[in-house]
Short mmCIF file of C-alpha atoms in Angstrom, two decimals:
data_model
loop_
_atom_site.label_atom_id
_atom_site.label_comp_id
_atom_site.label_asym_id
_atom_site.label_seq_id
_atom_site.Cartn_x
_atom_site.Cartn_y
_atom_site.Cartn_z
CA UNK A 1 9.24 -0.89 -58.08
CA UNK A 2 11.75 -0.91 -55.23
CA UNK A 3 13.27 2.33 -56.58
CA UNK A 4 10.34 4.06 -58.26
CA UNK A 5 7.62 3.73 -55.65
CA UNK A 6 9.57 5.09 -52.66
CA UNK A 7 10.40 8.17 -54.76
CA UNK A 8 6.72 8.73 -55.55
CA UNK A 9 5.81 8.73 -51.85
CA UNK A 10 8.09 11.74 -51.36
CA UNK A 11 6.61 13.83 -54.18
CA UNK A 12 3.77 15.54 -52.21
CA UNK A 13 6.03 16.80 -49.41
CA UNK A 14 8.87 17.47 -51.84
CA UNK A 15 6.66 19.57 -54.13
CA UNK A 16 5.37 21.62 -51.20
CA UNK A 17 8.94 22.11 -50.01
CA UNK A 18 10.05 23.23 -53.49
CA UNK A 19 7.28 25.75 -54.10
CA UNK A 20 7.55 27.17 -50.58
CA UNK A 21 11.08 28.37 -51.42
CA UNK A 22 10.33 29.99 -54.79
CA UNK A 23 9.54 33.64 -55.50
CA UNK A 24 11.54 36.68 -54.41
CA UNK A 25 13.98 36.07 -51.58
CA UNK A 26 12.15 37.99 -48.89
CA UNK A 27 8.85 36.26 -49.59
CA UNK A 28 10.53 32.86 -50.04
CA UNK A 29 12.20 33.12 -46.62
CA UNK A 30 8.77 33.64 -45.05
CA UNK A 31 6.86 31.00 -47.04
CA UNK A 32 9.67 28.50 -46.48
CA UNK A 33 8.21 27.98 -43.01
CA UNK A 34 5.26 26.27 -44.74
CA UNK A 35 7.64 23.77 -46.33
CA UNK A 36 9.54 23.27 -43.08
CA UNK A 37 6.27 22.71 -41.24
CA UNK A 38 5.24 20.13 -43.86
CA UNK A 39 8.62 18.36 -43.63
CA UNK A 40 8.76 18.29 -39.84
CA UNK A 41 5.07 17.51 -39.44
CA UNK A 42 5.16 14.74 -42.06
CA UNK A 43 8.20 13.03 -40.54
CA UNK A 44 6.88 13.28 -37.00
CA UNK A 45 3.33 12.28 -37.98
CA UNK A 46 4.19 9.05 -39.83
CA UNK A 47 6.41 7.92 -36.96
CA UNK A 48 3.85 8.57 -34.22
CA UNK A 49 0.07 8.51 -34.75
CA UNK A 50 -0.19 5.98 -37.64
CA UNK A 51 2.57 3.91 -36.01
CA UNK A 52 0.64 3.79 -32.73
CA UNK A 53 -2.64 3.08 -34.54
CA UNK A 54 -0.99 0.18 -36.40
CA UNK A 55 0.09 -1.36 -33.09
CA UNK A 56 -3.42 -1.03 -31.63
CA UNK A 57 -5.15 -2.34 -34.77
CA UNK A 58 -2.70 -5.20 -35.31
CA UNK A 59 -2.23 -6.31 -31.70
CA UNK A 60 -2.67 -9.92 -30.66
CA UNK A 61 -2.67 -11.67 -27.31
CA UNK A 62 0.63 -12.28 -25.53
CA UNK A 63 0.56 -15.74 -23.98
CA UNK A 64 1.90 -16.60 -20.53
CA UNK A 65 5.04 -17.97 -22.17
CA UNK A 66 5.63 -14.59 -23.79
CA UNK A 67 4.76 -15.72 -27.30
CA UNK A 68 2.42 -13.74 -29.55
CA UNK A 69 -0.88 -15.44 -30.36
CA UNK A 70 -0.86 -15.07 -34.13
CA UNK A 71 -1.98 -18.68 -34.51
CA UNK A 72 -4.63 -18.50 -31.79
CA UNK A 73 -8.38 -18.22 -32.36
CA UNK A 74 -9.41 -15.64 -31.38
CA UNK A 75 -6.17 -13.72 -31.61
CA UNK A 76 -7.30 -11.17 -29.04
CA UNK A 77 -9.34 -11.66 -25.87
CA UNK A 78 -11.62 -8.99 -24.46
CA UNK A 79 -10.45 -7.77 -21.08
CA UNK A 80 -11.48 -5.05 -18.66
CA UNK A 81 -8.18 -5.03 -16.79
CA UNK A 82 -5.99 -2.11 -17.75
CA UNK A 83 -2.82 -4.03 -17.00
CA UNK A 84 -3.75 -6.78 -19.46
CA UNK A 85 -4.86 -4.23 -22.04
CA UNK A 86 -1.66 -2.21 -21.89
CA UNK A 87 0.90 -5.01 -21.48
CA UNK A 88 -0.96 -8.21 -22.35
CA UNK A 89 -1.14 -7.73 -26.10
CA UNK A 90 1.07 -6.28 -28.82
CA UNK A 91 2.69 -6.81 -32.22
CA UNK A 92 5.78 -8.60 -33.44
CA UNK A 93 8.81 -6.52 -34.48
CA UNK A 94 10.41 -8.17 -37.50
CA UNK A 95 14.19 -7.87 -38.07
CA UNK A 96 13.32 -5.88 -41.21
CA UNK A 97 11.80 -3.20 -38.97
CA UNK A 98 14.93 -3.16 -36.81
CA UNK A 99 17.06 -2.64 -39.93
CA UNK A 100 14.67 0.10 -41.02
CA UNK A 101 15.33 1.89 -37.74
CA UNK A 102 19.07 1.93 -38.45
CA UNK A 103 18.49 3.19 -41.99
CA UNK A 104 16.28 5.95 -40.59
CA UNK A 105 19.09 7.16 -38.32
CA UNK A 106 21.74 7.00 -41.05
CA UNK A 107 19.67 9.04 -43.48
CA UNK A 108 19.11 11.73 -40.80
CA UNK A 109 22.84 12.59 -40.73
CA UNK A 110 22.50 15.58 -43.18
CA UNK A 111 20.42 17.39 -40.53
CA UNK A 112 23.52 17.51 -38.34
CA UNK A 113 25.73 18.70 -41.20
CA UNK A 114 23.71 21.88 -41.56
CA UNK A 115 22.46 22.26 -38.00
CA UNK A 116 25.78 22.24 -36.13
CA UNK A 117 27.38 25.10 -38.10
CA UNK A 118 24.03 26.96 -38.26
CA UNK A 119 23.76 26.89 -34.46
CA UNK A 120 27.27 28.31 -34.17
CA UNK A 121 26.60 31.06 -36.71
CA UNK A 122 23.35 32.12 -35.03
CA UNK A 123 24.60 32.12 -31.42
CA UNK A 124 28.12 33.46 -31.97
CA UNK A 125 27.66 35.98 -34.79
CA UNK A 126 23.98 36.93 -34.37
CA UNK A 127 23.67 37.18 -38.15
CA UNK A 128 20.48 38.19 -39.94
CA UNK A 129 18.80 35.88 -42.48
CA UNK A 130 20.66 37.25 -45.49
CA UNK A 131 24.13 37.01 -43.95
CA UNK A 132 23.24 33.67 -42.34
CA UNK A 133 22.26 32.24 -45.72
CA UNK A 134 25.61 33.28 -47.21
CA UNK A 135 27.55 31.82 -44.27
CA UNK A 136 25.67 28.52 -44.48
CA UNK A 137 26.26 28.18 -48.23
CA UNK A 138 29.10 25.66 -48.11
CA UNK A 139 27.50 23.63 -45.31
CA UNK A 140 24.20 23.42 -47.15
CA UNK A 141 26.11 22.06 -50.16
CA UNK A 142 27.67 19.32 -47.99
CA UNK A 143 24.22 18.48 -46.60
CA UNK A 144 22.76 18.47 -50.13
CA UNK A 145 25.38 16.03 -51.43
CA UNK A 146 25.02 13.85 -48.33
CA UNK A 147 21.23 13.73 -48.75
CA UNK A 148 21.68 12.81 -52.42
CA UNK A 149 24.14 10.08 -51.45
CA UNK A 150 21.73 8.80 -48.82
CA UNK A 151 18.89 8.73 -51.34
CA UNK A 152 20.95 6.84 -53.95
CA UNK A 153 22.28 4.49 -51.28
CA UNK A 154 18.77 3.76 -50.02
CA UNK A 155 17.55 2.96 -53.56
CA UNK A 156 20.55 0.69 -54.18
CA UNK A 157 19.88 -1.01 -50.84
CA UNK A 158 16.26 -1.57 -51.84
CA UNK A 159 17.24 -2.79 -55.30
CA UNK A 160 19.84 -5.23 -53.98
CA UNK A 161 17.41 -6.66 -51.45
CA UNK A 162 14.72 -6.90 -54.10
CA UNK A 163 16.96 -8.92 -56.43
CA UNK A 164 18.26 -11.12 -53.64
CA UNK A 165 14.80 -11.68 -52.16
CA UNK A 166 15.97 -10.29 -48.80
CA UNK A 167 13.59 -7.32 -48.77
CA UNK A 168 11.15 -8.93 -46.37
CA UNK A 169 8.71 -6.05 -46.12
CA UNK A 170 8.61 -5.52 -49.89
CA UNK A 171 8.07 -9.24 -50.50
CA UNK A 172 5.23 -9.30 -47.97
CA UNK A 173 3.62 -6.27 -49.55
CA UNK A 174 4.01 -7.64 -53.06
CA UNK A 175 2.31 -10.89 -52.04
CA UNK A 176 -0.51 -9.02 -50.27
CA UNK A 177 -1.18 -6.74 -53.24
CA UNK A 178 -1.13 -9.69 -55.64
CA UNK A 179 -3.54 -11.63 -53.45
CA UNK A 180 -5.96 -8.69 -53.26
CA UNK A 181 -5.80 -8.03 -57.02
CA UNK A 182 -6.61 -11.66 -57.79
CA UNK A 183 -9.43 -11.91 -55.24
CA UNK A 184 -10.95 -8.60 -56.41
CA UNK A 185 -11.02 -9.79 -60.02
CA UNK A 186 -8.58 -7.15 -61.26
CA UNK A 187 -6.35 -9.75 -62.93
CA UNK A 188 -6.47 -13.47 -63.60
CA UNK A 189 -4.82 -16.02 -61.34
CA UNK A 190 -2.14 -16.76 -63.95
CA UNK A 191 -1.29 -13.09 -64.47
CA UNK A 192 -1.07 -12.45 -60.74
CA UNK A 193 0.87 -15.53 -59.68
CA UNK A 194 2.85 -16.29 -62.82
CA UNK A 195 5.71 -14.08 -61.67
CA UNK A 196 6.19 -16.27 -58.58
CA UNK A 197 6.04 -19.57 -60.46
CA UNK A 198 8.34 -18.34 -63.21
CA UNK A 199 11.05 -17.21 -60.77
CA UNK A 200 12.72 -20.61 -60.68
CA UNK A 201 14.50 -20.98 -64.04
CA UNK A 202 15.76 -24.48 -63.27
CA UNK A 203 12.28 -25.80 -62.59
CA UNK A 204 10.66 -23.90 -65.46
CA UNK A 205 13.10 -25.13 -68.09
CA UNK A 206 13.09 -28.73 -66.92
CA UNK A 207 10.97 -31.21 -68.81
CA UNK A 208 9.53 -32.49 -65.55
CA UNK A 209 7.89 -29.15 -64.91
CA UNK A 210 5.73 -29.71 -67.98
CA UNK A 211 4.30 -32.96 -66.64
CA UNK A 212 1.30 -33.33 -64.33
CA UNK A 213 2.25 -33.74 -60.70
CA UNK A 214 2.13 -37.47 -60.09
CA UNK A 215 3.63 -38.12 -56.71
CA UNK A 216 2.73 -35.70 -53.94
CA UNK A 217 4.76 -37.62 -51.40
CA UNK A 218 8.04 -37.30 -53.31
CA UNK A 219 8.73 -33.66 -52.41
CA UNK A 220 12.46 -34.01 -53.07
CA UNK A 221 12.10 -35.13 -56.67
CA UNK A 222 12.64 -32.85 -59.63
CA UNK A 223 8.91 -32.72 -60.31
CA UNK A 224 8.20 -30.92 -57.05
CA UNK A 225 7.99 -27.16 -56.79
CA UNK A 226 11.10 -25.31 -55.59
CA UNK A 227 10.76 -24.54 -51.88
CA UNK A 228 10.87 -20.76 -52.41
CA UNK A 229 8.11 -20.84 -55.03
CA UNK A 230 6.04 -23.28 -52.96
CA UNK A 231 6.23 -21.05 -49.87
CA UNK A 232 5.26 -17.94 -51.81
CA UNK A 233 2.27 -19.65 -53.37
CA UNK A 234 1.30 -21.04 -49.97
CA UNK A 235 1.04 -17.56 -48.40
CA UNK A 236 -0.84 -16.06 -51.36
CA UNK A 237 -3.22 -18.94 -52.08
CA UNK A 238 -4.25 -19.92 -48.57
CA UNK A 239 -6.83 -17.09 -48.06
CA UNK A 240 -8.22 -17.85 -51.53
CA UNK A 241 -8.45 -21.55 -50.69
CA UNK A 242 -10.22 -20.81 -47.38
CA UNK A 243 -12.66 -18.46 -49.12
CA UNK A 244 -13.93 -21.22 -51.43
CA UNK A 245 -13.80 -24.06 -48.92
CA UNK A 246 -17.38 -23.59 -47.72
CA UNK A 247 -19.61 -26.63 -48.28
CA UNK A 248 -18.57 -28.29 -46.05
CA UNK A 249 -15.74 -26.26 -44.51
CA UNK A 250 -13.36 -29.16 -44.06
CA UNK A 251 -10.03 -27.87 -45.36
CA UNK A 252 -10.64 -29.50 -48.74
CA UNK A 253 -12.09 -28.35 -52.07
CA UNK A 254 -14.68 -30.42 -53.89
CA UNK A 255 -15.12 -30.25 -57.64
CA UNK A 256 -17.86 -27.63 -57.49
CA UNK A 257 -15.76 -25.34 -55.26
CA UNK A 258 -12.77 -25.84 -57.56
CA UNK A 259 -14.88 -24.78 -60.52
CA UNK A 260 -16.14 -21.58 -58.92
CA UNK A 261 -12.61 -20.68 -57.80
CA UNK A 262 -11.22 -20.94 -61.34
CA UNK A 263 -14.17 -19.06 -62.79
CA UNK A 264 -13.92 -16.20 -60.27
CA UNK A 265 -10.17 -16.03 -60.86
CA UNK A 266 -10.86 -15.55 -64.61
CA UNK A 267 -8.86 -18.51 -65.84
CA UNK A 268 -9.50 -19.40 -69.48
CA UNK A 269 -10.22 -23.07 -68.91
CA UNK A 270 -13.28 -25.09 -69.88
CA UNK A 271 -15.52 -27.26 -67.67
CA UNK A 272 -14.05 -30.48 -69.05
CA UNK A 273 -10.50 -29.23 -68.51
CA UNK A 274 -11.32 -28.37 -64.88
CA UNK A 275 -12.72 -31.88 -64.46
CA UNK A 276 -9.54 -33.36 -65.92
CA UNK A 277 -7.32 -31.16 -63.76
CA UNK A 278 -9.30 -32.05 -60.65
CA UNK A 279 -8.79 -35.79 -61.18
CA UNK A 280 -5.11 -35.38 -62.04
CA UNK A 281 -4.40 -33.83 -58.64
CA UNK A 282 -6.97 -35.69 -56.53
CA UNK A 283 -4.38 -38.30 -55.65
CA UNK A 284 -6.52 -40.48 -53.37
CA UNK A 285 -9.56 -40.10 -55.66
CA UNK A 286 -11.92 -39.20 -52.82
CA UNK A 287 -13.54 -36.33 -54.73
CA UNK A 288 -11.70 -33.65 -52.74
CA UNK A 289 -8.42 -31.76 -53.13
CA UNK A 290 -6.24 -30.79 -50.18
CA UNK A 291 -4.46 -27.46 -49.92
CA UNK A 292 -1.09 -28.98 -50.88
CA UNK A 293 -2.63 -30.65 -53.92
CA UNK A 294 -4.30 -27.34 -54.75
CA UNK A 295 -0.95 -25.47 -54.70
CA UNK A 296 0.60 -27.91 -57.16
CA UNK A 297 -2.49 -27.80 -59.37
CA UNK A 298 -2.35 -24.01 -59.54
CA UNK A 299 1.39 -24.05 -60.29
CA UNK A 300 0.76 -26.58 -63.06
CA UNK A 301 -2.03 -24.48 -64.61
CA UNK A 302 0.04 -21.29 -64.48
CA UNK A 303 3.08 -23.00 -66.01
CA UNK A 304 0.99 -24.43 -68.82
CA UNK A 305 -0.74 -21.11 -69.33
CA UNK A 306 2.58 -19.37 -69.92
CA UNK A 307 3.74 -22.19 -72.18
CA UNK A 308 0.50 -21.98 -74.17
CA UNK A 309 -0.03 -25.66 -73.46
CA UNK A 310 -2.83 -25.83 -70.92
CA UNK A 311 -5.57 -26.40 -73.47
CA UNK A 312 -3.69 -29.12 -75.29
CA UNK A 313 -2.31 -30.76 -72.18
CA UNK A 314 -5.57 -31.00 -70.31
CA UNK A 315 -7.45 -32.14 -73.38
CA UNK A 316 -5.12 -35.09 -74.01
CA UNK A 317 -4.48 -36.15 -70.42
CA UNK A 318 -6.71 -38.81 -68.95
CA UNK A 319 -6.93 -40.55 -65.62
CA UNK A 320 -7.96 -44.21 -65.81
CA UNK A 321 -9.87 -43.75 -69.06
CA UNK A 322 -12.60 -41.50 -70.30
CA UNK A 323 -15.39 -43.37 -68.54
CA UNK A 324 -14.05 -42.52 -65.08
CA UNK A 325 -13.69 -38.87 -66.08
CA UNK A 326 -17.24 -38.71 -67.43
CA UNK A 327 -18.68 -40.30 -64.31
CA UNK A 328 -17.17 -37.56 -62.15
CA UNK A 329 -17.53 -34.62 -64.52
CA UNK A 330 -19.66 -31.70 -63.44
CA UNK A 331 -21.32 -29.12 -65.67
CA UNK A 332 -21.81 -25.58 -64.41
CA UNK A 333 -23.91 -22.66 -65.48
CA UNK A 334 -23.13 -19.65 -63.34
CA UNK A 335 -22.75 -15.92 -63.91
CA UNK A 336 -19.13 -14.77 -63.87
CA UNK A 337 -17.90 -11.32 -62.90
CA UNK A 338 -16.39 -9.31 -65.75
CA UNK A 339 -12.73 -8.43 -65.84
CA UNK A 340 -11.64 -4.98 -67.03
CA UNK A 341 -12.11 -4.87 -70.81
CA UNK A 342 -8.45 -4.18 -71.55
CA UNK A 343 -7.47 -7.34 -69.63
CA UNK A 344 -10.24 -9.77 -70.57
CA UNK A 345 -9.30 -12.67 -72.85
CA UNK A 346 -5.61 -11.76 -72.81
CA UNK A 347 -2.75 -14.08 -72.04
CA UNK A 348 -1.16 -13.63 -68.58
CA UNK A 349 1.97 -11.87 -69.86
CA UNK A 350 -0.18 -9.42 -71.85
CA UNK A 351 -2.35 -8.79 -68.80
CA UNK A 352 0.77 -7.90 -66.83
CA UNK A 353 1.95 -5.56 -69.58
CA UNK A 354 -1.44 -3.82 -69.69
CA UNK A 355 -1.45 -3.48 -65.89
CA UNK A 356 2.00 -1.86 -65.92
CA UNK A 357 0.99 0.63 -68.61
CA UNK A 358 -2.22 1.50 -66.76
CA UNK A 359 -0.33 1.88 -63.45
CA UNK A 360 2.29 4.14 -65.05
CA UNK A 361 -0.40 6.39 -66.57
CA UNK A 362 -2.24 6.69 -63.25
CA UNK A 363 0.97 7.40 -61.32
CA UNK A 364 2.03 10.09 -63.79
CA UNK A 365 -1.45 11.64 -63.71
CA UNK A 366 -1.39 11.74 -59.89
CA UNK A 367 2.11 13.24 -59.88
CA UNK A 368 1.04 15.93 -62.37
CA UNK A 369 -1.94 16.88 -60.20
CA UNK A 370 0.31 17.15 -57.15
CA UNK A 371 2.71 19.48 -58.98
CA UNK A 372 -0.17 21.64 -60.22
CA UNK A 373 -1.79 22.11 -56.81
CA UNK A 374 1.31 22.35 -54.58
CA UNK A 375 2.06 26.02 -55.32
CA UNK A 376 -1.46 27.31 -54.58
CA UNK A 377 -1.55 25.08 -51.48
CA UNK A 378 1.53 26.85 -50.10
CA UNK A 379 -0.05 30.23 -50.82
CA UNK A 380 -3.33 29.21 -49.17
CA UNK A 381 -1.62 27.94 -46.00
CA UNK A 382 0.45 31.10 -45.77
CA UNK A 383 -2.65 33.28 -46.24
CA UNK A 384 -4.60 31.33 -43.61
CA UNK A 385 -1.76 32.01 -41.20
CA UNK A 386 -1.80 35.74 -41.99
CA UNK A 387 -5.54 36.05 -41.49
CA UNK A 388 -5.76 33.90 -38.36
CA UNK A 389 -2.58 35.29 -36.77
CA UNK A 390 -1.37 31.70 -36.39
CA UNK A 391 2.16 31.09 -37.73
CA UNK A 392 1.91 29.23 -41.04
CA UNK A 393 4.47 26.74 -39.72
CA UNK A 394 1.98 25.32 -37.22
CA UNK A 395 -0.84 25.13 -39.78
CA UNK A 396 1.35 23.25 -42.24
CA UNK A 397 2.74 21.08 -39.40
CA UNK A 398 -0.73 19.81 -38.48
CA UNK A 399 -2.80 19.95 -41.70
CA UNK A 400 -0.49 19.31 -44.66
CA UNK A 401 1.05 15.99 -43.43
CA UNK A 402 -2.40 14.42 -43.02
CA UNK A 403 -3.15 15.16 -46.68
CA UNK A 404 0.25 14.34 -48.16
CA UNK A 405 0.59 11.08 -46.22
CA UNK A 406 -3.01 9.91 -46.55
CA UNK A 407 -2.12 6.88 -48.76
CA UNK A 408 0.38 5.56 -46.20
CA UNK A 409 -1.96 6.24 -43.27
CA UNK A 410 -4.90 4.44 -44.89
CA UNK A 411 -2.94 1.49 -46.28
CA UNK A 412 -1.10 0.83 -43.00
CA UNK A 413 -4.39 0.60 -41.12
CA UNK A 414 -5.74 -1.77 -43.77
CA UNK A 415 -2.77 -4.10 -43.36
CA UNK A 416 -2.67 -3.86 -39.56
CA UNK A 417 -6.24 -5.11 -39.23
CA UNK A 418 -5.19 -8.46 -40.72
CA UNK A 419 -3.35 -9.22 -37.44
CA UNK A 420 -0.48 -11.25 -38.90
CA UNK A 421 3.29 -10.90 -38.60
CA UNK A 422 3.47 -10.22 -42.32
CA UNK A 423 0.82 -7.50 -42.32
CA UNK A 424 2.25 -5.57 -39.36
CA UNK A 425 5.69 -5.72 -40.99
CA UNK A 426 4.21 -4.22 -44.18
CA UNK A 427 2.51 -1.45 -42.20
CA UNK A 428 5.47 -0.37 -40.07
CA UNK A 429 8.00 -0.63 -42.90
CA UNK A 430 5.81 1.60 -45.10
CA UNK A 431 5.84 4.29 -42.41
CA UNK A 432 9.61 3.96 -42.00
CA UNK A 433 10.08 4.23 -45.76
CA UNK A 434 8.05 7.43 -45.86
CA UNK A 435 10.21 8.98 -43.12
CA UNK A 436 13.41 7.91 -44.92
CA UNK A 437 12.19 9.67 -48.09
CA UNK A 438 11.66 12.82 -46.02
CA UNK A 439 15.22 12.52 -44.71
CA UNK A 440 16.63 12.20 -48.23
CA UNK A 441 14.47 13.61 -51.05
CA UNK A 442 12.69 16.38 -49.13
CA UNK A 443 15.77 17.44 -47.19
CA UNK A 444 17.77 17.39 -50.45
CA UNK A 445 15.26 19.83 -51.99
CA UNK A 446 15.45 22.01 -48.88
CA UNK A 447 19.25 22.07 -48.96
CA UNK A 448 19.12 22.95 -52.65
CA UNK A 449 16.96 25.97 -51.88
CA UNK A 450 19.25 27.05 -49.04
CA UNK A 451 22.38 26.68 -51.18
CA UNK A 452 21.32 27.94 -54.61
CA UNK A 453 18.90 30.65 -53.47
CA UNK A 454 20.88 31.85 -50.47
CA UNK A 455 18.03 31.19 -48.01
CA UNK A 456 18.79 30.81 -44.30
CA UNK A 457 18.51 27.56 -42.35
CA UNK A 458 17.16 28.80 -39.04
CA UNK A 459 15.23 25.78 -37.76
CA UNK A 460 17.22 24.44 -34.80
CA UNK A 461 14.25 23.36 -32.68
CA UNK A 462 12.55 21.51 -35.53
CA UNK A 463 15.78 19.68 -36.31
CA UNK A 464 16.29 18.63 -32.69
CA UNK A 465 12.74 17.32 -32.49
CA UNK A 466 13.06 15.30 -35.71
CA UNK A 467 16.41 13.78 -34.70
CA UNK A 468 15.22 13.03 -31.17
CA UNK A 469 12.05 11.37 -32.38
CA UNK A 470 13.83 9.22 -34.96
CA UNK A 471 16.34 8.12 -32.32
CA UNK A 472 13.49 7.10 -30.00
CA UNK A 473 11.75 5.13 -32.75
CA UNK A 474 15.01 3.36 -33.59
CA UNK A 475 15.27 2.35 -29.93
CA UNK A 476 11.67 1.08 -29.91
CA UNK A 477 12.31 -1.09 -32.98
CA UNK A 478 15.00 -2.96 -31.04
CA UNK A 479 12.26 -4.48 -28.88
CA UNK A 480 10.89 -7.93 -29.73
CA UNK A 481 7.30 -6.88 -29.04
CA UNK A 482 5.60 -3.48 -29.12
CA UNK A 483 2.72 -3.35 -26.63
CA UNK A 484 -0.32 -1.08 -26.38
CA UNK A 485 1.52 0.89 -23.70
CA UNK A 486 4.29 1.55 -26.23
CA UNK A 487 1.63 2.68 -28.69
CA UNK A 488 0.23 5.24 -26.23
CA UNK A 489 3.70 6.61 -25.49
CA UNK A 490 4.50 6.86 -29.22
CA UNK A 491 1.18 8.59 -29.96
CA UNK A 492 1.92 11.25 -27.34
CA UNK A 493 5.14 12.17 -29.11
CA UNK A 494 3.27 14.07 -31.84
CA UNK A 495 1.52 16.66 -29.60
CA UNK A 496 4.60 16.79 -27.35
CA UNK A 497 6.79 17.60 -30.37
CA UNK A 498 4.50 20.45 -31.38
CA UNK A 499 4.43 21.71 -27.77
CA UNK A 500 8.22 21.51 -27.55
CA UNK A 501 8.65 23.59 -30.71
CA UNK A 502 6.08 26.18 -29.56
CA UNK A 503 7.69 26.40 -26.12
CA UNK A 504 11.15 27.11 -27.50
CA UNK A 505 9.72 29.58 -30.03
CA UNK A 506 8.16 31.52 -27.16
CA UNK A 507 11.66 31.98 -25.71
CA UNK A 508 12.95 33.32 -29.01
CA UNK A 509 14.56 30.15 -30.39
CA UNK A 510 13.90 29.10 -33.98
#
């Protein structure tokens, strides 16, 4: 996932870039402006308007002490004072976002490799496109290899962080997607959370992990969950716990609420087994389960589910005799939402396998559609430019990036609205990742066209704008807090970039 998914985000822009440089050389040199417009517009767009919108959507109050009010209720106060609105609220900048800013700058280096010699060739020799393409041949090869190296390095960086657990943004996103899939009924609780519980081999393989949790106070004993697993389950399960804690809303689950939670999460467990489980983890026997008890109960159910022992274990386990269990047992008759047919009544590991197969099919189908429609899209944009007397570069700069980056734009706004440190980190890192893919995959395709087809790189202004913008964003990510004022400044960079390019073009610069 850490290697495959970033590559898929670059396919729309990469396909447009590829098809814009095909055909006979004279036509390709003209239509290449569509691809350049898509590349420049996409990079500049994701780092400006969605970035600013994420700050505005995800902002919280900044307290007098300078801390962000992520734990306050409400998280944002209404104010009519412009000073408070612009500087009195903002979002947290995680160290992962700071690192992303550095990665963004490093992957932009190939622009300089081609731009510096291209600027010399254009200004000193005044070469036409054909001669310029030949003169740039060796430099475009260097830029191509550097882009390829940057792409491979970025994937290895993602893979290493994924295996080490240091990829903060990816971990946050993984937890958020898992939580949503479970709450939406797409997969069962065991299938969604099993991966987190099963990550600790020492705990899984120990005999103590197969026993019911007996002493909640002894957190240091071998029966307790590993800290890493406990923390992951805590972040994923808390919204689910809150959702079912409703009658009364006291931070505890009663037996009825516990039942509905398991039923809605599509766990294959009977009424009597839920009753047994409830009493095993209701340590003070007050008829309610706290959130900490709930986490350990879920971990126990998932572990038993993967070991094919939940049915047997819960059937044989008793708490103070059968009479006490019967006196507290509850019978339920309630309609349950259906799971997808290919997932219903399957064990958690088989659910995960089915989900992966379905995801792969959908991703390949989407990629195929993109490849089919990219070539006619380039032709349409070019024809619109011819008929409207507007350079196709500007049309592709404004229109194409909105379409090709729609998934990132929509998902980042979804996460930002949650107003948590985790969600804003997911949103901003996704936008950074999209820009990095443009710097590597898309630029690699462009350099391949320039080198192998002998096309000319004559896009000095666009390159300066991209590099300048990425440098500014890297500087912004060094801040501890991004305010609404920062968001307004960042949002203005998109129209200013377009104006800058148009202004230089009017003076005869590329």
